Coordinates of C-alpha atoms in Angstrom, one line a residue:
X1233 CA 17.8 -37.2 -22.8
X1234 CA 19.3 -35.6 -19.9
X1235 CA 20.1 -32.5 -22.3
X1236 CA 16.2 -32.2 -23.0
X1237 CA 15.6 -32.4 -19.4
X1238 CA 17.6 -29.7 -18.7
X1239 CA 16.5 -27.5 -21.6
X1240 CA 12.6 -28.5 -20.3
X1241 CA 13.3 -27.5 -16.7
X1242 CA 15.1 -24.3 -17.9
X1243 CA 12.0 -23.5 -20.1
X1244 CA 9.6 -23.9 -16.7
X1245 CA 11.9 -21.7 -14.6
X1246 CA 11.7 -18.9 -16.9
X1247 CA 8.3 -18.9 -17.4
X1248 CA 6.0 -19.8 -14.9
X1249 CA 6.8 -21.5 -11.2
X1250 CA 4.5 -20.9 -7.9
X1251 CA 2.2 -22.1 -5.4
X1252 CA -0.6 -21.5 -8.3
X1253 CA 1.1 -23.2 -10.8
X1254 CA -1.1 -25.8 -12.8
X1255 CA -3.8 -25.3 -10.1
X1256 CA -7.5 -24.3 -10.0
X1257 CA -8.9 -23.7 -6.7
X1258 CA -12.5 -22.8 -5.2
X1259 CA -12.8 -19.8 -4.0
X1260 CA -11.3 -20.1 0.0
X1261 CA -13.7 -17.3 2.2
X1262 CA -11.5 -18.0 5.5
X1263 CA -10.2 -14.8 6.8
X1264 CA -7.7 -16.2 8.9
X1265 CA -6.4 -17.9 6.1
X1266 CA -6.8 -15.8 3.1
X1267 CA -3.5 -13.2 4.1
X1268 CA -1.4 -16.1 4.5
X1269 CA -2.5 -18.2 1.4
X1270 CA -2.2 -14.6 -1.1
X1271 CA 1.2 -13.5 0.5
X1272 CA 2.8 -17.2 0.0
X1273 CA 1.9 -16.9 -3.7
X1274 CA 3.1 -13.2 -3.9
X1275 CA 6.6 -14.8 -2.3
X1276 CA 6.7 -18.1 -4.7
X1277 CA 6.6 -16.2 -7.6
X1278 CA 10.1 -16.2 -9.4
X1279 CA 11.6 -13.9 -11.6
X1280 CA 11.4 -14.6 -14.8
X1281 CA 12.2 -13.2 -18.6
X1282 CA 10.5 -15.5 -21.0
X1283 CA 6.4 -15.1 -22.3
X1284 CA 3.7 -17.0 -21.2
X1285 CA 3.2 -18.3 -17.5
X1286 CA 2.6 -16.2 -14.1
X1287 CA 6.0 -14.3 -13.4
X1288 CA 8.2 -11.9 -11.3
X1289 CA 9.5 -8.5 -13.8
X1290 CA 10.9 -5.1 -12.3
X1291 CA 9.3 -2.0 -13.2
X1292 CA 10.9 1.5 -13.4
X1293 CA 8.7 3.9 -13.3
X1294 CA 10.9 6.5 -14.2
X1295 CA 11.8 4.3 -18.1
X1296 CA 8.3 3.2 -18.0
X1297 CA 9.9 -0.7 -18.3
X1298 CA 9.9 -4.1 -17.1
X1299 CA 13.3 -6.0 -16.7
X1300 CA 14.0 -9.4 -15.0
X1301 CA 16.5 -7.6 -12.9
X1302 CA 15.3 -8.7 -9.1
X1303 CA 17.6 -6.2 -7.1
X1304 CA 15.5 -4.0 -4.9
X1305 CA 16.4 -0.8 -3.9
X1306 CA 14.8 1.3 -1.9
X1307 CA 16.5 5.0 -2.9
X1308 CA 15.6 3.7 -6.4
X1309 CA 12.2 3.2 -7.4
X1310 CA 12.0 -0.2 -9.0
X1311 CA 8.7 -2.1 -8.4
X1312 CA 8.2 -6.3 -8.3
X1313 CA 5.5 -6.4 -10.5
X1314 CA 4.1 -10.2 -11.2
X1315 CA 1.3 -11.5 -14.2
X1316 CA 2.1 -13.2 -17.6
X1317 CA 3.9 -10.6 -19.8
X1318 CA 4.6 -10.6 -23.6
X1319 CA 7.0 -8.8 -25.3
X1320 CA 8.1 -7.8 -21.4
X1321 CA 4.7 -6.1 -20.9
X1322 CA 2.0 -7.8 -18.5
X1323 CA -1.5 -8.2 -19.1
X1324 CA -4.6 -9.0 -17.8
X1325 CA -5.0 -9.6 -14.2
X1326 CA -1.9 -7.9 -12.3
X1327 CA -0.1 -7.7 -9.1
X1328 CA 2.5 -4.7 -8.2
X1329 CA 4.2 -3.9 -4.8
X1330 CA 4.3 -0.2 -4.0
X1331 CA 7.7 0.1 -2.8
X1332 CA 10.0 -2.3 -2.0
X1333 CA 8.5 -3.8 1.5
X1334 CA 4.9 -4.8 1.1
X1335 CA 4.6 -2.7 3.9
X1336 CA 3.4 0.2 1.4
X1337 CA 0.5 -2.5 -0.4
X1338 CA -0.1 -3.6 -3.7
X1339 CA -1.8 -2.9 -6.5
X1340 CA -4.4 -5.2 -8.1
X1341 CA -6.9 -5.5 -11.3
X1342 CA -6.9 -5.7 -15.2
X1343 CA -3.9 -3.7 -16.3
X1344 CA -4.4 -1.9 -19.8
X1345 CA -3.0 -2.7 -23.5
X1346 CA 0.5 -0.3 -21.7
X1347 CA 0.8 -2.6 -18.7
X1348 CA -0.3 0.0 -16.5
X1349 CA -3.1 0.2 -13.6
X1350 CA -5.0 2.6 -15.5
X1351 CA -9.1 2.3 -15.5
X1352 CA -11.7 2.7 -13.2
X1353 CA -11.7 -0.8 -11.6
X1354 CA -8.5 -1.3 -10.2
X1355 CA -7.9 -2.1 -6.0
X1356 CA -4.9 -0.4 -3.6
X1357 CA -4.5 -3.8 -1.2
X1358 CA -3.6 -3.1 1.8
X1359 CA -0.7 -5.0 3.8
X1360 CA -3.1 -6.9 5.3
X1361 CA -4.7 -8.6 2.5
X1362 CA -8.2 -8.4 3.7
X1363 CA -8.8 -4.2 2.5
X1364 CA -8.9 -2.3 -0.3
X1365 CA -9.6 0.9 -2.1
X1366 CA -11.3 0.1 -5.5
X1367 CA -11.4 2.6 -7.8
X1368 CA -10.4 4.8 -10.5
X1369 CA -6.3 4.8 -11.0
X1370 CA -4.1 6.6 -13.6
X1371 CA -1.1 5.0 -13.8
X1372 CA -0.9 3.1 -11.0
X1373 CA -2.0 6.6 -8.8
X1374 CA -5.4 6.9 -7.0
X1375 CA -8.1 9.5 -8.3
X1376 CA -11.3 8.5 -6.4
X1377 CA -11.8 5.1 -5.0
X1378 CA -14.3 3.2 -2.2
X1379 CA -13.6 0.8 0.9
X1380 CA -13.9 -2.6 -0.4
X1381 CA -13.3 -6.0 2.2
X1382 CA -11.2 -9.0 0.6
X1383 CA -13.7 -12.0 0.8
X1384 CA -12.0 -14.9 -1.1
X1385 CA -9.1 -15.9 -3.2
X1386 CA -8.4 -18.8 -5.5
X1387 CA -6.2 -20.0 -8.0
X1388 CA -6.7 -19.7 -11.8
X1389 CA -4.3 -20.3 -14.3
X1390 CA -1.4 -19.6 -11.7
X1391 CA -2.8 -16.4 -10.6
X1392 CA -3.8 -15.2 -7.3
X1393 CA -7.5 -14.3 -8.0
X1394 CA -9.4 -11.8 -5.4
X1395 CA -12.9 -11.6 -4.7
X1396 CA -14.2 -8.1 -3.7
X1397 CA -17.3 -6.8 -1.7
X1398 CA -17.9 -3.1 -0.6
X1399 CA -17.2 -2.6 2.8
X1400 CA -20.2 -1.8 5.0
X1401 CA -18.5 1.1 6.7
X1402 CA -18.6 3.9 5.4
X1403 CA -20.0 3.2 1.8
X1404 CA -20.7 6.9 0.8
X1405 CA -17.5 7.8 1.6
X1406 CA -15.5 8.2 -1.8
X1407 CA -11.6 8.6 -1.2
X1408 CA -9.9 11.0 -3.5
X1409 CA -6.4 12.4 -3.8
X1410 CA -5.8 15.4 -2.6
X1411 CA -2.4 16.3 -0.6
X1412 CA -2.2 17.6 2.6
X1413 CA -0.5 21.0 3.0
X1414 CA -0.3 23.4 6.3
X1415 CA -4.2 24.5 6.0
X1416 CA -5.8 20.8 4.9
X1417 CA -5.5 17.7 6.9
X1418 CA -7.7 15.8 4.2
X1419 CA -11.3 15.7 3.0
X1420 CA -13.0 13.2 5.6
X1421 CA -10.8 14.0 8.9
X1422 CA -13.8 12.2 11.1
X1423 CA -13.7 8.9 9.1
X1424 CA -11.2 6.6 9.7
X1425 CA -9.0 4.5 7.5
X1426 CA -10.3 1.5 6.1
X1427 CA -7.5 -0.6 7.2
X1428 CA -6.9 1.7 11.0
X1429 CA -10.9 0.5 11.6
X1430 CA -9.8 -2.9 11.2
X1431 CA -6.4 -2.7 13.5
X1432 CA -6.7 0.0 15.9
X1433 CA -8.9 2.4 18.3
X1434 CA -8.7 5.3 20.7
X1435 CA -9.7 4.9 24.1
X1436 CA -8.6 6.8 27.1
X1437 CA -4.9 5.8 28.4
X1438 CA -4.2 3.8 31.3
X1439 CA -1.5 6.0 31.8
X1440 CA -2.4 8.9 34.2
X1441 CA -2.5 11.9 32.5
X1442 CA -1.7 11.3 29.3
X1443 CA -5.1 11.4 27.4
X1444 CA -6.0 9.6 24.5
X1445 CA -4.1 6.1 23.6
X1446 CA -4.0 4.1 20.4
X1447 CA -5.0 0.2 21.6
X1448 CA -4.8 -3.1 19.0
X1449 CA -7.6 -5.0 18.1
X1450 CA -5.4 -7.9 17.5
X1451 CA -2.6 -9.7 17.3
X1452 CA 0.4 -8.3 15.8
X1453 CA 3.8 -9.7 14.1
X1454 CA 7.0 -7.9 14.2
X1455 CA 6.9 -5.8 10.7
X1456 CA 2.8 -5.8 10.4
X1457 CA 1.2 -2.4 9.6
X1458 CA -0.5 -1.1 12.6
X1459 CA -1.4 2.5 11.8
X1460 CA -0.5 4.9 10.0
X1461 CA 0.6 8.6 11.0
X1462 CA -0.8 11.4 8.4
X1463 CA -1.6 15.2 9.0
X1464 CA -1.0 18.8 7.7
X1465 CA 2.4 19.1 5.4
X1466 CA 4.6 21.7 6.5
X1467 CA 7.7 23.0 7.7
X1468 CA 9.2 24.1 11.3
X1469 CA 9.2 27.9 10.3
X1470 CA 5.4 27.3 10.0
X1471 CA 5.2 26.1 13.8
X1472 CA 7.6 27.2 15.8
X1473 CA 8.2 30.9 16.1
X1474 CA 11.4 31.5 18.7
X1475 CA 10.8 35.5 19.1
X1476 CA 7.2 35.5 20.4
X1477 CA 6.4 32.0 21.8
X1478 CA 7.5 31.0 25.1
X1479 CA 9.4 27.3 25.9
X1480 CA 6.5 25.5 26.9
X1481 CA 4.6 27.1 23.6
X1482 CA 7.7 25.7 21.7
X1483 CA 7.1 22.2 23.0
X1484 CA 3.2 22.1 23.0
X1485 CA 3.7 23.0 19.4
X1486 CA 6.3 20.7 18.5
X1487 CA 5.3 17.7 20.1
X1488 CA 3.7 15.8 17.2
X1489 CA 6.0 17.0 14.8
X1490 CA 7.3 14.0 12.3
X1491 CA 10.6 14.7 9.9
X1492 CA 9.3 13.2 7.3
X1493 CA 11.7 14.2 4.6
X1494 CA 14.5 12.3 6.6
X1495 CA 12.9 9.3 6.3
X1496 CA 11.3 9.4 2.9
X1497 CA 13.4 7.5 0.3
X1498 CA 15.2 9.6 -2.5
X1499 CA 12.4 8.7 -5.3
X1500 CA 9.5 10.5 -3.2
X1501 CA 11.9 13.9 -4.3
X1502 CA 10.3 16.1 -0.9
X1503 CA 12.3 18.7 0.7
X1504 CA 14.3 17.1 3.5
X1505 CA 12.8 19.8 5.6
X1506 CA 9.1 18.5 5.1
X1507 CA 7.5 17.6 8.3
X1508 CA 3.9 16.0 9.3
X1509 CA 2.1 17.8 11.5
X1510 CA -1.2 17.1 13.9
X1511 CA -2.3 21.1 14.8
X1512 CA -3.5 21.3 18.1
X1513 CA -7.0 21.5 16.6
X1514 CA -6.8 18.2 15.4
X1515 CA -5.4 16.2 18.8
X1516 CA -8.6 14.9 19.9
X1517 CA -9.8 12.1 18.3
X1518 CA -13.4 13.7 17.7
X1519 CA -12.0 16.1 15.6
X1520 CA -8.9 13.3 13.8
X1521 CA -9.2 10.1 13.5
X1522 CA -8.8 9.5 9.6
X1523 CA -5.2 8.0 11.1
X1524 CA -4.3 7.5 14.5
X1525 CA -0.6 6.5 15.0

C-alpha cells in the first residue's frame, strides 16, 4: 500500500499540481485582485515531464523544444512555458514568460498543432496582468495587434483562463512591428503605451528648472514595471561629433543617451555599441510620449 501511495503521489507531481488544480471557478472581475490571483497560479505551477495535467516545460527557442529542465538563465534564452503538453508539446490554451523575469510579460492564447503562438488571436500580457496587445503573432513575435484590458479570470481544468475586452483608448490604434533605427522613433510617437497610460504621466516637475517629470498613478512594489524607456537606435558616432560641436553641445546631445547593448542579455545578439536615443526633437512630451521613462 504504501508503495502505491508513493507511485500515486509521484504520478500527480509529474503531471499536474497548482492553485487550479481540480478547480472550476466563476469568472473573478476584481481588479485589485485579478494580478494577484493569475501571478499565484503562474508561480504554483511545477515543472513537470509526464502528459496530461496543467504543467511547467522549458523552451529553447533556438532547438525549437520543450524540456523539464527548470534552470533559468538569463544569457541563454530558455523560456518557462506552462499548459498540458503531449509528446513534450503543449496545446491549447498557453502561457509563456518572455524572458526569464516576468518583468518582460507573457504570452497568452491557443497555441497551434507546433506548440507555438502563431495565429491571429494570441495576447502579449503585460507585467501587470490587467493589459494586453491581442493580435496577430508568428512564432511567438508580434505583427499587428490592438490594446485590450484584462477583465476576469477563472479556473478551468487547472488553467488560468483570461477574459479580454478592447480597451477604450485608443481603439484605432493598431500596433505593428517595426524597429526603431536613427531616423524612426516608431509609428504612433503621440500615443502612449497601453500599459505607461495605466502607470504613469508627465506633468511639470516640482523641481525648478528641470521641465517635464514622469509621476505614478499608483502604488508601486520594489521590481513592478513602471515605464518603459524606447527611442531612436543608434550609435555615439551618430550623436556626438568631437571636431565641430562644442562641450555643452556634447552634453545637450548626450544626455538621454542609454547603452543599451551593455545591458541587453547575450540572446538579443545587438552590437554592444547600440544605444537608445531621445533626439532633441522628441523631448517634449507633445511631440513623445509612446514611452516616458
Amino acid at each position: 500500500l504504501i508503495m502505491m501511495f508513493l507511485l500515486l503521489l509521484s504520478m500527480v507531481s509529474t503531471s499536474e499540481s497548482n492553485s487550479c488544480y481540480r478547480r472550476r471557478s466563476d469568472w473573478n472581475k476584481d481588479q485589485t485582485s485579478i494580478p494577484v490571483m493569475v501571478n499565484g497560479w503562474l508561480q504554483s505551477v511545477i515543472f513537470g515531464d509526464g502528459d496530461g495535467g496543467v504543467q511547467s516545460r522549458m523552451f529553447h527557442p533556438a532547438e525549437g523544444v520543450f524540456t523539464s529542465d527548470h534552470e533559468v538563465d538569463k544569457d541563454d534564452r530558455r523560456l518557462i512555458t506552462v499548459g498540458k503538453f503531449a509528446e513534450h508539446i503543449p496545446s491549447g490554451v498557453t502561457w509563456q514568460y518572455r524572458s526569464y523575469s516576468k518583468m518582460a510579460g507573457f504570452l497568452y492564447g491557443q497555441v497551434d498543432e507546433k506548440g507555438e503562438f502563431t495565429g491571429a488571436d494570441v495576447t502579449f500580457i503585460y507585467p501587470d496582468f490587467l493589459t494586453g496587445l491581442r493580435g496577430s503573432f508568428e512564432n511567438g513575435v508580434m505583427e499587428k495587434a490592438r490594446a485590450v484590458d484584462v477583465v476576469g479570470e477563472r479556473c478551468k481544468g487547472g488553467m488560468k483562463e483570461l477574459m479580454l475586452e478592447a480597451s477604450d483608448e485608443d481603439e484605432d490604434v493598431v500596433w505593428e512591428r517595426l524597429d526603431a533605427n536613427d531616423s524612426y522613433i516608431g509609428q504612433h510617437p503621440t500615443v502612449m503605451d497601453p500599459h505607461e497610460r495605466k502607470s504613469v504621466y508627465a506633468a511639470e516637475s516640482s523641481i525648478g528648472g528641470a521641465g517635464e517629470g514622469i509621476f505614478a498613478k499608483g502604488i508601486f512594489s520594489p521590481g513592478d514595471l513602471v515605464s518603459y524607456y524606447s527611442g531612436h537606435k543608434t550609435f555615439q558616432a551618430n550623436i556626438i561629433h568631437k571636431h565641430n560641436m562644442t562641450l555643452d553641445q556634447r552634453v545637450e546631445a548626450a544626455s538621454y543617451l542609454y547603452s543599451i547593448g551593455h545591458h541587453a542579455p547575450a540572446w538579443w545578439a545587438v552590437p554592444r555599441d547600440l544605444l537608445l536615443n531621445i533626439g532633441q526633437e522628441y523631448r517634449d512630451a507633445k511631440d513623445y510620449r509612446t514611452t516616458l521613462a
